[in-house]
Amino acid sequence: MEKFSRHVGVPVPLRRSNVDTDQIIPAVYLKRITRTGFEDGLFAAWRNDPEFVLNQDAFRNGSILVPGPDFGTGSSREHAVWALQNYGFKAIIGARFGDIFRNNAGKAGLVVGVVSEQTVDRIWDYIEANPGQEIEVDLVERRVVLADGTQIPFEIDDFTRHRLLEGLDDISMTLQHEGDIAAYEATRPSFKPKTLPARTADTVA
Amino acid sequence: MGKTLSEKVWDAHVVRTAEGEPDLLYIDLHLVHEVTSPQAFEGLRLAGRPVRRPDLTLATEDHNTPTLDILKPIAEPTSRKQVETLRQNAKDFGVRIHSLGDRDQGVVHIIGPQLGVTQPGMTIVCGDSHTSTHGAFGALAFGIGTSEVEHVLATQTLPQKKPKTMAVNINGELPDGVTAKDVVLALIAKVGTGGGQGYIVEYRGSTVEALSMEGRMTICNMSIEWGAKAGMMAPDETTFAYLKGRPHAPEGEDWDAAVEYWKTLRTDDDATFDVEVDIDATQLTPFVTWGTNPGHGVPLGAVVPNPEDFESDVEQATARRALEYMALTPGTPMRDIKVDTVFLGSCTNGRIEDLRLAASVLKGRRIADGVRMLVVPGSARVRLQAEAEGLDKVFLDFGAEWRAAGCSMCLGMNPDQLQPGERAASTSNRNFEGRQGKGGRTHLVSPPVAAATAITGHLSAPADLSA
């Protein structure tokens, strides 16, 4: 995973709440077997609307999304994170997120910073007053810095921040604890089910 | 101080704990399907890693699969490619798979319980948010993303931050015609789609204890629709009776040891939850959704709400957009809403009990003019069971279509989709914009309401039908 410390880019105000992962990318776009190419499906239902924020010149090349509350709820599809990244987004600043979406973002290297709803309103007002003006997302200091120097702190848990700053791969980290995993496995009771050898109603009957 | 059910299961799976880091949890069962796994297997391949425990892993095909002509190659090339990729990955990595046409194929959350690999006290994950379904057995079960799927395949563990705990106390006898689906829709309308964020929820109380395993699964299934990390219910005699004799249920001494352990999986009397919510089941009526998220629900006897009734500006804006998308006017009685399609199926309501309930309403009647109804069993075994009971005949005589097992119209990923502007009464779990097909409009309902609606052509409950 690429390291992330600071990113300067254009913020995009997405004035909608409850943008679930079906809205971020509809199921019909989930059929690729790669991690790339999902930008076509990003916000697919809204992309043909000339009024949609990403169709406005000031925001077309945005890389910091500022959505309304309860963004990324619903389906677990990590494709929602990939679609945002494939489009060019590096960070999301918002008030509330679906748990699985936020987890997925952390694993895939998309920074999700949490602020209050009032702060989102403030950032929206600022962006709309200064469309296309770049802002900074500073993961080291956990803050957004506006062009006028205003600093807005955001929350992200320590462990996710650490992993993003260092670009650490979760699996390699876990495999360092192979001894612990093997020791745990040795204690599992024999009644715990195994899927192999396969049994079905036909083989049992 | 005592522990809650979820804390007991959590603590029993901690492989490693360290200051400032999430707990590393052992995963007892990893369910896999074609949509969220290809990139995970590819990651293993690139890193030269095996699947650590193929014997704790189970794959099936459900999201992309057609429900007609299932023995022919899948017509849509990208869907076919995704399913073929899963088959190849299962072969290469030694993972058990139940493919289309196999008697044990079906929606991933239906086949786990059916095979008896879903048991109390387990940790269960799947790259699918409705993994919460398995919590009905007293398992800690939750959906994960593809990066986490790869992590579990490689290590059989998952780093997880311990969520807070919530109790949903549901007490009282359900009135006639009110089902588990109505309970959970009413709950979500009460707490909102974000109400459970950051919590593992335990559903408890006399209503839950009186439910069948099928009904319990329906409630746990929709835990994610109000944002909960997982939903759980304490295992009891109903749970044990459901499991006894299933293909992978423990046998002999193992069964006795398992039951002894399972009986300890109850929240201790002196344990406390961070939050508690109470639902009086005796006051519930059939519940349906009017808008575009599962929290947009009202009693069937109510009217389409006015956006101004909502508290915040953001909620009002969301409600206005929802009404526009759904082409509904505030004040319209829900019962006046006409539908084009009725979908009975999904991991929420595609089990045998759901089909029996719907068939009991439809029997001897005819479908409304201009309405199509799809009946899609949740698994091939549910289909076989239904056919053995003659339910297929009831559905066909009624004028419904009797399909093969899969996710079908729950999500617009396979040939079963709504057309733009089409309106459905659906027993599935999500009424998001475009969920059942681009431009499609979804009203979430229970199986009896779906059946009654197919008879009248507008949202109805069995009690509305003339004798």
XYZ file of C-alpha atoms in Angstrom:
672
model
C 0.000 0.000 0.000
C 1.224 3.494 -0.878
C 2.229 5.712 2.041
C 0.007 8.707 2.750
C 1.040 11.721 4.791
C -0.354 14.865 3.184
C -2.484 15.491 0.141
C -3.316 18.782 -1.554
C -6.271 18.724 -3.925
C -9.647 20.085 -4.924
C -12.485 19.305 -2.499
C -15.881 18.221 -3.837
C -19.055 19.015 -1.875
C -21.510 16.104 -2.174
C -24.598 17.544 -0.519
C -26.433 14.277 0.001
C -26.949 12.062 3.027
C -27.272 8.265 3.066
C -25.207 7.768 -0.063
C -25.036 3.982 0.213
C -22.510 1.873 -1.653
C -25.153 0.992 -4.270
C -25.187 4.718 -5.131
C -21.396 4.923 -5.119
C -21.274 2.037 -7.579
C -24.318 0.002 -8.697
C -24.083 -3.799 -8.678
C -24.045 -4.060 -12.449
C -20.553 -2.483 -12.427
C -19.084 -4.988 -9.966
C -18.282 -7.702 -12.460
C -14.624 -6.959 -13.088
C -12.088 -9.308 -11.558
C -9.412 -6.587 -11.231
C -9.047 -3.723 -8.749
C -9.008 -1.098 -11.497
C -11.414 0.335 -14.036
C -14.311 0.975 -11.664
C -14.340 4.775 -12.203
C -16.961 4.293 -14.960
C -19.459 3.092 -12.391
C -18.789 5.805 -9.804
C -22.096 7.532 -8.923
C -23.383 6.039 -12.190
C -27.008 7.089 -11.726
C -26.042 10.737 -11.307
C -23.156 11.126 -13.737
C -25.431 11.922 -16.707
C -26.979 14.821 -14.832
C -25.140 18.012 -15.923
C -25.963 19.525 -12.526
C -24.187 16.723 -10.660
C -21.239 18.100 -8.771
C -18.594 16.030 -10.578
C -19.882 17.397 -13.894
C -19.096 20.957 -12.883
C -15.772 22.257 -14.202
C -14.562 23.387 -10.796
C -14.989 19.917 -9.298
C -14.365 17.528 -12.180
C -10.770 16.933 -11.071
C -11.555 16.815 -7.379
C -9.610 14.453 -5.135
C -11.100 15.148 -1.690
C -14.755 14.196 -1.264
C -16.897 15.899 1.374
C -20.198 13.960 1.537
C -23.219 14.253 3.835
C -23.753 11.937 6.814
C -24.050 8.132 6.542
C -21.861 7.851 3.481
C -20.955 4.320 2.337
C -23.701 2.475 4.191
C -25.155 -0.802 2.916
C -23.364 -3.370 0.806
C -19.828 -4.422 1.792
C -18.484 -3.993 -1.756
C -14.906 -2.694 -1.587
C -15.483 -1.753 -5.220
C -17.013 1.451 -3.809
C -13.616 2.406 -2.410
C -11.829 1.316 -5.582
C -14.244 3.330 -7.756
C -13.498 6.470 -5.726
C -9.761 5.800 -5.905
C -9.859 4.896 -9.598
C -11.591 8.232 -10.252
C -8.812 10.046 -8.395
C -10.079 10.531 -4.844
C -7.421 10.343 -2.124
C -9.390 11.358 0.946
C -12.955 11.708 2.249
C -13.980 14.081 5.016
C -17.456 13.546 6.458
C -19.629 13.166 9.515
C -20.705 9.503 9.590
C -19.712 6.458 7.552
C -20.830 2.874 7.126
C -18.507 0.681 9.230
C -17.549 -1.713 6.468
C -16.910 1.113 4.008
C -14.619 2.869 6.462
C -12.749 -0.378 7.152
C -12.391 -1.043 3.442
C -11.086 2.473 2.837
C -8.458 2.032 5.537
C -7.300 -1.252 4.018
C -7.175 0.117 0.474
C -5.397 3.374 1.348
C -8.226 5.893 1.041
C -8.123 8.290 4.001
C -11.448 8.757 5.808
C -11.475 11.640 8.277
C -14.444 12.167 10.595
C -15.696 15.619 11.593
C -19.006 16.873 13.025
C -22.041 17.564 10.838
C -21.683 21.271 11.582
C -18.099 21.141 10.351
C -19.206 19.462 7.132
C -21.679 22.331 6.646
C -18.858 24.825 7.183
C -16.577 23.072 4.717
C -19.397 22.898 2.136
C -20.019 26.628 2.476
C -16.317 27.325 2.138
C -15.916 25.131 -0.953
C -18.951 26.630 -2.648
C -17.646 30.122 -1.953
C -14.236 29.104 -3.338
C -14.954 26.457 -5.981
C -11.897 24.716 -7.347
C -9.580 26.091 -4.683
C -7.273 23.433 -3.291
C -7.167 22.401 0.352
C -4.799 20.136 2.260
C -5.590 16.898 4.061
C -2.816 16.398 6.594
C -2.864 12.904 8.057
C 0.218 13.525 10.194
C -1.511 16.295 12.135
C -5.031 14.922 11.524
C -6.355 18.165 10.098
C -7.728 19.832 7.007
C -6.044 23.103 6.117
C -8.028 25.559 3.998
C -6.356 28.010 1.617
C -6.981 30.852 4.066
C -4.997 28.968 6.677
C -8.005 27.750 8.693
C -7.230 24.440 10.358
C -9.988 21.883 10.897
C -9.095 18.812 12.974
C -10.531 15.430 11.955
C -10.644 12.051 13.670
C -9.125 8.827 12.436
C -8.177 5.959 14.720
C -4.508 5.662 15.694
C -3.938 2.249 14.215
C -5.403 3.044 10.793
C -3.461 6.311 10.705
C -0.249 4.501 11.573
C -0.808 1.919 8.834
C -1.625 4.575 6.233
C 1.370 6.733 7.167
C 3.707 3.748 6.891
C 1.924 2.082 3.958
C 1.814 -1.197 5.894
C 0.339 -4.379 4.487
C -2.068 -5.963 6.964
C -1.433 -9.549 5.931
C 2.336 -9.322 6.398
C 1.769 -7.732 9.801
C -0.562 -10.539 10.872
C 1.700 -13.286 9.558
C 4.385 -12.058 11.952
C 2.118 -13.567 14.614
C 1.969 -16.997 13.008
C 2.991 -18.569 16.321
C 0.001 -17.040 18.094
C -2.359 -18.204 15.357
C -1.041 -21.767 15.450
C -1.219 -21.810 19.257
C -4.844 -20.636 19.149
C -5.726 -23.248 16.523
C -4.402 -26.005 18.754
C -6.984 -25.066 21.408
C -10.088 -25.117 19.159
C -12.626 -27.718 20.349
C -13.241 -30.745 18.159
C -16.949 -29.976 17.782
C -16.241 -26.865 15.705
C -17.403 -27.601 12.153
C -15.144 -28.121 9.155
C -16.322 -27.701 5.578
C -14.029 -30.508 4.402
C -14.522 -33.347 3.856
C -17.791 -32.134 2.374
C -21.025 -33.515 3.775
C -24.450 -32.770 2.357
C -27.992 -33.932 3.037
C -27.408 -36.575 0.358
C -24.225 -37.988 1.855
C -25.729 -38.005 5.338
C -29.061 -39.571 4.396
C -19.247 -8.051 36.255
C -20.767 -10.506 33.811
C -20.393 -10.571 30.069
C -22.818 -10.107 27.228
C -23.276 -12.811 24.597
C -21.184 -10.918 22.068
C -18.378 -10.332 24.570
C -18.257 -14.061 25.345
C -17.949 -14.978 21.681
C -15.470 -12.182 21.028
C -13.241 -13.109 23.964
C -13.223 -16.770 22.939
C -11.680 -15.836 19.580
C -8.907 -13.427 20.534
C -5.645 -14.779 19.137
C -3.625 -11.788 20.180
C -4.243 -8.521 21.935
C -1.860 -5.576 22.245
C -2.057 -2.014 23.525
C -3.054 0.450 20.802
C -3.863 -2.282 18.269
C -7.111 -3.964 17.320
C -7.632 -7.506 18.634
C -6.659 -10.273 16.255
C -9.714 -12.555 16.024
C -9.742 -16.145 14.821
C -12.371 -16.836 12.150
C -14.230 -20.158 12.386
C -15.962 -19.985 9.018
C -15.300 -17.977 5.877
C -18.059 -17.941 3.265
C -17.076 -16.896 -0.238
C -19.004 -15.853 -3.360
C -18.051 -14.743 -6.840
C -18.364 -10.956 -6.586
C -16.113 -9.990 -3.691
C -13.463 -12.710 -3.952
C -11.613 -12.577 -7.314
C -9.238 -9.758 -6.333
C -8.573 -11.501 -2.996
C -7.539 -14.797 -4.605
C -5.442 -12.845 -7.115
C -3.694 -11.141 -4.204
C -2.816 -14.545 -2.726
C -1.517 -15.715 -6.074
C 0.708 -12.646 -6.491
C 2.129 -13.086 -2.984
C 2.536 -16.855 -3.372
C 0.289 -17.526 -0.373
C -2.038 -20.510 0.088
C -5.504 -20.469 1.669
C -4.573 -21.225 5.266
C -7.692 -23.228 6.137
C -9.641 -24.489 3.103
C -11.479 -26.708 5.615
C -12.978 -23.598 7.236
C -13.927 -22.047 3.904
C -17.001 -22.560 1.721
C -17.829 -21.014 -1.647
C -20.992 -20.729 -3.699
C -22.346 -18.820 -6.680
C -25.329 -16.581 -6.080
C -25.123 -12.878 -7.019
C -24.473 -13.078 -10.773
C -26.327 -16.250 -11.457
C -29.479 -16.480 -13.576
C -32.579 -18.168 -12.161
C -33.665 -19.570 -15.523
C -31.741 -22.018 -17.742
C -29.205 -22.521 -14.998
C -27.522 -25.477 -16.632
C -26.588 -23.479 -19.728
C -23.457 -21.301 -19.716
C -24.227 -17.863 -18.249
C -25.166 -15.651 -21.192
C -23.753 -12.369 -19.920
C -19.975 -12.540 -20.541
C -18.746 -10.535 -17.530
C -20.998 -12.457 -15.150
C -19.843 -15.728 -16.677
C -16.219 -14.648 -16.311
C -16.693 -13.821 -12.644
C -18.351 -17.164 -11.891
C -15.730 -19.069 -13.890
C -13.020 -17.210 -11.988
C -14.496 -18.385 -8.684
C -14.623 -21.985 -9.940
C -10.982 -21.800 -11.015
C -9.927 -20.195 -7.732
C -11.784 -22.840 -5.728
C -10.014 -25.519 -7.731
C -6.567 -23.921 -7.492
C -6.786 -23.240 -3.757
C -8.658 -26.382 -2.701
C -11.828 -24.616 -1.562
C -15.179 -26.435 -1.476
C -17.660 -24.900 -3.889
C -21.341 -25.433 -4.582
C -21.877 -24.347 -8.166
C -24.979 -23.579 -10.147
C -26.885 -26.799 -10.728
C -25.535 -28.395 -7.549
C -28.194 -29.378 -4.970
C -26.377 -27.370 -2.297
C -25.977 -24.161 -4.310
C -27.831 -21.113 -3.129
C -27.571 -17.719 -1.515
C -24.495 -17.895 0.673
C -26.412 -16.982 3.860
C -29.030 -19.634 3.246
C -26.660 -22.527 2.598
C -24.449 -22.048 5.671
C -27.274 -22.668 8.159
C -28.794 -25.337 5.927
C -25.570 -27.379 5.855
C -25.134 -26.931 9.584
C -21.763 -25.165 9.247
C -23.321 -22.134 10.946
C -23.341 -22.891 14.671
C -23.561 -20.996 17.962
C -20.472 -19.313 19.336
C -18.638 -19.146 16.024
C -17.034 -16.222 14.254
C -18.284 -16.116 10.669
C -17.322 -13.665 7.933
C -18.100 -13.233 4.253
C -17.510 -10.520 1.693
C -21.166 -9.636 1.959
C -22.894 -7.286 4.354
C -25.778 -9.672 5.046
C -23.440 -12.060 6.831
C -25.164 -10.732 9.949
C -27.851 -13.341 9.154
C -25.812 -16.046 10.905
C -26.024 -14.124 14.176
C -29.439 -15.756 14.654
C -27.526 -18.829 15.891
C -25.530 -16.903 18.485
C -22.568 -16.584 16.124
C -20.605 -13.359 15.754
C -21.049 -12.831 12.024
C -20.298 -9.775 9.942
C -19.601 -8.608 6.407
C -16.117 -7.666 5.245
C -14.520 -6.107 2.174
C -12.295 -7.790 -0.371
C -9.006 -6.763 1.295
C -10.287 -8.450 4.449
C -11.407 -11.490 2.448
C -7.805 -11.849 1.302
C -6.611 -11.400 4.867
C -8.885 -14.181 6.147
C -7.985 -16.504 3.283
C -4.283 -16.000 4.078
C -4.369 -16.011 7.880
C -7.819 -17.265 9.070
C -7.817 -14.199 11.321
C -8.946 -10.602 11.165
C -7.772 -7.571 13.148
C -10.902 -5.990 14.657
C -11.571 -3.113 16.981
C -14.038 -4.180 19.657
C -17.430 -2.529 19.053
C -19.764 -1.279 21.775
C -22.758 -3.371 22.800
C -26.461 -2.704 22.348
C -29.528 -4.642 23.406
C -32.740 -4.532 21.425
C -35.441 -5.844 23.759
C -38.430 -7.103 21.805
C -41.259 -8.321 23.998
C -44.845 -9.455 23.599
C -46.793 -11.631 21.227
C -46.816 -10.594 17.567
C -50.337 -9.749 16.337
C -51.773 -11.885 13.522
C -50.178 -11.176 10.163
C -47.119 -9.499 11.675
C -43.791 -11.210 10.979
C -40.107 -10.912 11.836
C -39.708 -8.724 8.751
C -42.210 -6.208 10.130
C -40.343 -6.192 13.443
C -37.042 -5.295 11.841
C -38.530 -2.727 9.429
C -40.279 -1.034 12.365
C -37.037 -1.099 14.352
C -35.033 0.520 11.550
C -37.685 3.210 11.066
C -37.393 3.949 14.780
C -33.594 4.071 15.134
C -32.568 5.207 11.632
C -30.117 3.700 9.155
C -27.147 4.884 11.224
C -28.613 3.915 14.621
C -26.460 0.824 15.044
C -23.130 2.198 13.800
C -20.315 1.000 16.027
C -22.411 -1.579 17.906
C -22.831 -5.312 18.062
C -26.515 -5.755 18.763
C -28.180 -8.505 20.735
C -31.862 -9.024 19.966
C -33.575 -10.476 23.013
C -36.914 -10.796 24.723
C -39.977 -13.003 24.552
C -40.796 -12.161 20.916
C -37.367 -13.308 19.776
C -37.559 -16.470 21.871
C -40.884 -17.361 20.250
C -39.558 -16.974 16.693
C -38.452 -19.857 14.477
C -34.842 -19.897 13.249
C -36.102 -18.569 9.908
C -37.701 -15.546 11.573
C -34.626 -14.956 13.700
C -32.447 -15.001 10.599
C -34.702 -12.409 8.937
C -34.138 -9.978 11.807
C -30.394 -10.577 12.108
C -30.067 -10.336 8.322
C -31.165 -6.702 8.342
C -28.859 -5.629 11.200
C -26.597 -4.008 8.638
C -29.512 -1.920 7.341
C -29.379 0.132 10.504
C -25.595 0.162 10.533
C -24.870 -2.447 13.202
C -21.575 -4.320 13.037
C -23.426 -7.555 13.780
C -26.720 -8.783 15.214
C -26.901 -11.776 17.543
C -29.448 -13.877 19.403
C -28.753 -16.288 22.235
C -28.991 -19.928 21.136
C -31.738 -22.000 22.775
C -33.681 -25.229 22.258
C -35.084 -23.858 18.977
C -31.523 -23.388 17.740
C -30.382 -26.840 18.863
C -33.422 -28.515 17.302
C -32.739 -26.731 13.997
C -29.117 -27.897 13.987
C -29.573 -31.481 15.128
C -28.936 -33.866 12.253
C -27.726 -31.221 9.772
C -24.865 -32.507 7.576
C -22.148 -30.670 9.506
C -23.746 -30.597 12.949
C -21.662 -32.285 15.646
C -22.498 -35.921 16.390
C -22.321 -38.204 19.425
C -20.061 -36.923 22.187
C -19.213 -33.863 20.134
C -22.916 -32.961 20.034
C -23.188 -33.203 23.813
C -20.025 -31.153 24.333
C -21.214 -28.587 21.826
C -24.664 -28.205 23.402
C -23.121 -27.874 26.820
C -20.970 -25.025 25.515
C -23.770 -23.440 23.498
C -25.945 -23.248 26.615
C -23.355 -20.917 28.189
C -23.778 -18.447 25.327
C -26.220 -16.130 27.057
C -25.749 -12.644 28.376
C -25.067 -12.881 32.114
C -27.715 -11.385 34.404
C -25.261 -8.826 35.770
C -23.855 -7.825 32.389
C -24.675 -4.386 31.019
C -25.074 -3.034 27.501
C -23.838 0.382 26.418
C -27.279 1.132 24.999
C -30.722 -0.515 25.152
C -33.704 -0.088 22.840
C -37.205 -1.429 23.566
C -39.781 -2.608 21.072
C -43.320 -3.529 22.098
C -44.218 -6.276 19.647
C -47.901 -6.210 20.568
C -48.230 -2.736 18.995
C -46.758 -3.692 15.610
C -48.654 -3.917 12.324
C -47.451 -4.909 8.850
C -44.684 -2.480 7.890
C -43.638 -1.277 4.428
C -41.141 1.237 3.068
C -42.052 4.321 1.044
C -38.579 5.774 0.298
C -35.056 4.887 -0.734
C -33.433 3.580 2.401
C -34.638 0.870 4.791
C -35.281 3.471 7.498
C -38.002 5.007 5.313
C -40.688 2.696 6.690
C -44.268 3.219 7.887
C -47.154 0.958 8.894
C -49.092 -0.290 5.880
C -52.115 1.612 7.219
C -50.230 4.942 7.172
C -49.691 7.490 4.419
C -46.638 8.631 2.489
C -44.950 11.129 4.843
C -44.296 14.771 4.199
C -40.595 15.745 4.013
C -41.335 18.611 6.388
C -42.110 16.049 9.100
C -38.407 15.200 9.265
C -36.150 16.910 11.773
C -32.961 17.976 10.052
C -32.466 19.816 6.753
C -30.406 16.926 5.441
C -33.142 14.373 6.260
C -35.750 16.608 4.665
C -33.666 16.895 1.511
C -33.170 13.126 1.476
C -36.921 12.575 1.892
C -37.723 15.019 -0.927
C -35.291 13.288 -3.255
C -36.687 9.899 -2.212
C -40.261 10.955 -3.004
C -39.178 12.281 -6.367
C -37.329 9.061 -7.179
C -40.255 6.949 -5.970
C -42.789 9.182 -7.786
C -44.940 9.478 -4.658
C -46.973 12.341 -3.202
C -47.113 13.010 0.543
C -50.422 11.999 2.081
C -51.085 9.125 -0.316
C -52.300 6.061 1.616
C -49.643 3.334 1.332
C -52.412 0.892 0.412
C -53.167 2.948 -2.734
C -49.685 2.354 -4.177
C -49.896 0.049 -7.202
C -47.045 -2.269 -8.099
C -45.887 -3.918 -11.329
C -43.768 -6.651 -9.792
C -43.687 -8.747 -6.640
C -40.423 -10.404 -5.623
C -40.463 -13.190 -3.040
C -36.969 -14.389 -2.153
C -33.472 -13.251 -1.006
C -31.324 -13.987 2.041
C -33.877 -12.008 4.052
C -37.007 -13.957 3.104
C -36.070 -16.827 0.787
C -36.321 -19.686 3.274
C -38.910 -22.460 3.330
C -41.026 -20.824 6.023
C -41.280 -17.653 3.918
C -42.467 -19.638 0.907
C -44.989 -21.564 3.008
C -46.374 -18.364 4.478
C -46.780 -16.711 1.080
C -48.280 -19.867 -0.454
C -50.871 -20.057 2.327
C -52.097 -16.588 1.318
C -52.044 -17.244 -2.452
C -53.582 -20.690 -2.496
C -56.660 -20.866 -4.691
C -56.354 -17.264 -5.891
C -55.188 -15.514 -9.061
C -52.525 -12.893 -9.565
C -53.744 -9.333 -10.273
C -53.876 -8.284 -13.931
C -50.651 -6.721 -15.146
C -48.608 -7.870 -12.153
C -45.711 -10.297 -12.410
C -44.491 -12.238 -9.431
C -41.116 -13.930 -9.125
C -40.757 -16.617 -6.494
C -37.084 -17.393 -6.003
C -36.102 -19.951 -3.365
C -32.989 -18.982 -1.432
C -31.267 -22.266 -2.174
C -31.606 -25.305 -4.389
C -32.541 -27.326 -1.280
C -35.297 -24.862 -0.378
C -36.572 -25.290 -3.926
C -36.557 -29.078 -3.614
C -38.282 -28.909 -0.245
C -40.935 -26.539 -1.581
C -41.559 -28.841 -4.535
C -41.860 -31.826 -2.226
C -44.584 -29.906 -0.376
C -46.324 -28.881 -3.606
C -45.698 -25.177 -3.058
C -44.392 -24.758 -6.605
C -47.834 -25.786 -7.898
C -49.507 -23.212 -5.667
C -47.271 -20.465 -7.026
C -47.606 -21.567 -10.654
C -51.405 -21.979 -10.427
C -51.568 -18.515 -8.930
C -49.721 -17.109 -11.956
C -46.296 -16.537 -10.413
C -42.965 -17.610 -11.890
C -41.125 -20.408 -10.062
C -37.392 -19.875 -10.420
C -34.069 -21.493 -9.500
C -32.109 -20.337 -6.435
C -29.982 -17.197 -6.244
C -29.897 -13.563 -5.168
C -32.108 -12.800 -8.162
C -33.957 -9.496 -8.003
C -32.546 -8.486 -4.638
C -29.781 -6.721 -6.533
C -29.474 -5.666 -10.153
C -26.578 -7.887 -11.047
C -28.194 -10.804 -12.854
C -30.968 -10.988 -15.471
C -33.760 -10.510 -12.873
C -34.132 -6.736 -12.750
C -36.741 -4.014 -12.633
C -37.066 -1.778 -15.676
C -36.740 2.007 -15.224
C -39.877 3.335 -13.530
C -41.143 -0.123 -12.580
C -42.403 -0.503 -9.017
C -41.948 -3.600 -6.877
C -43.109 -4.985 -3.579
C -40.057 -6.945 -2.518
C -39.247 -9.212 0.404
C -35.560 -8.305 0.052
C -33.549 -5.950 2.246
C -32.685 -2.791 0.326
C -34.819 -0.147 -1.339
C -31.871 1.966 -2.460
C -32.163 3.879 -5.744
C -31.516 1.442 -8.567
C -30.913 -1.508 -6.246
C -33.235 -3.832 -8.177
C -32.321 -2.349 -11.549
C -31.640 1.161 -12.807
C -34.639 3.421 -12.199
C -36.557 0.661 -10.400
C -38.676 1.562 -7.354
C -38.719 -0.768 -4.379
C -41.098 -1.157 -1.450
C -39.738 -3.548 1.176
C -42.415 -5.862 2.577
C -42.918 -9.137 4.437
C -43.816 -12.379 2.603
C -47.539 -12.200 3.551
C -47.732 -8.583 2.369
C -45.926 -9.556 -0.852
C -48.480 -12.309 -1.435
C -51.509 -10.136 -0.675
C -50.088 -7.379 -2.890
C -49.731 -9.805 -5.791
C -53.443 -10.612 -5.396
C -54.728 -7.026 -5.300
C -52.074 -5.249 -7.362
C -51.531 -2.605 -4.692
C -49.782 -2.751 -1.309
C -51.995 -4.976 0.863
C -51.972 -7.315 3.823
C -53.727 -10.694 3.946
C -56.293 -9.126 6.311
C -57.382 -6.806 3.471
C -58.428 -9.708 1.254
C -62.070 -10.620 0.905
C -62.810 -14.185 1.887
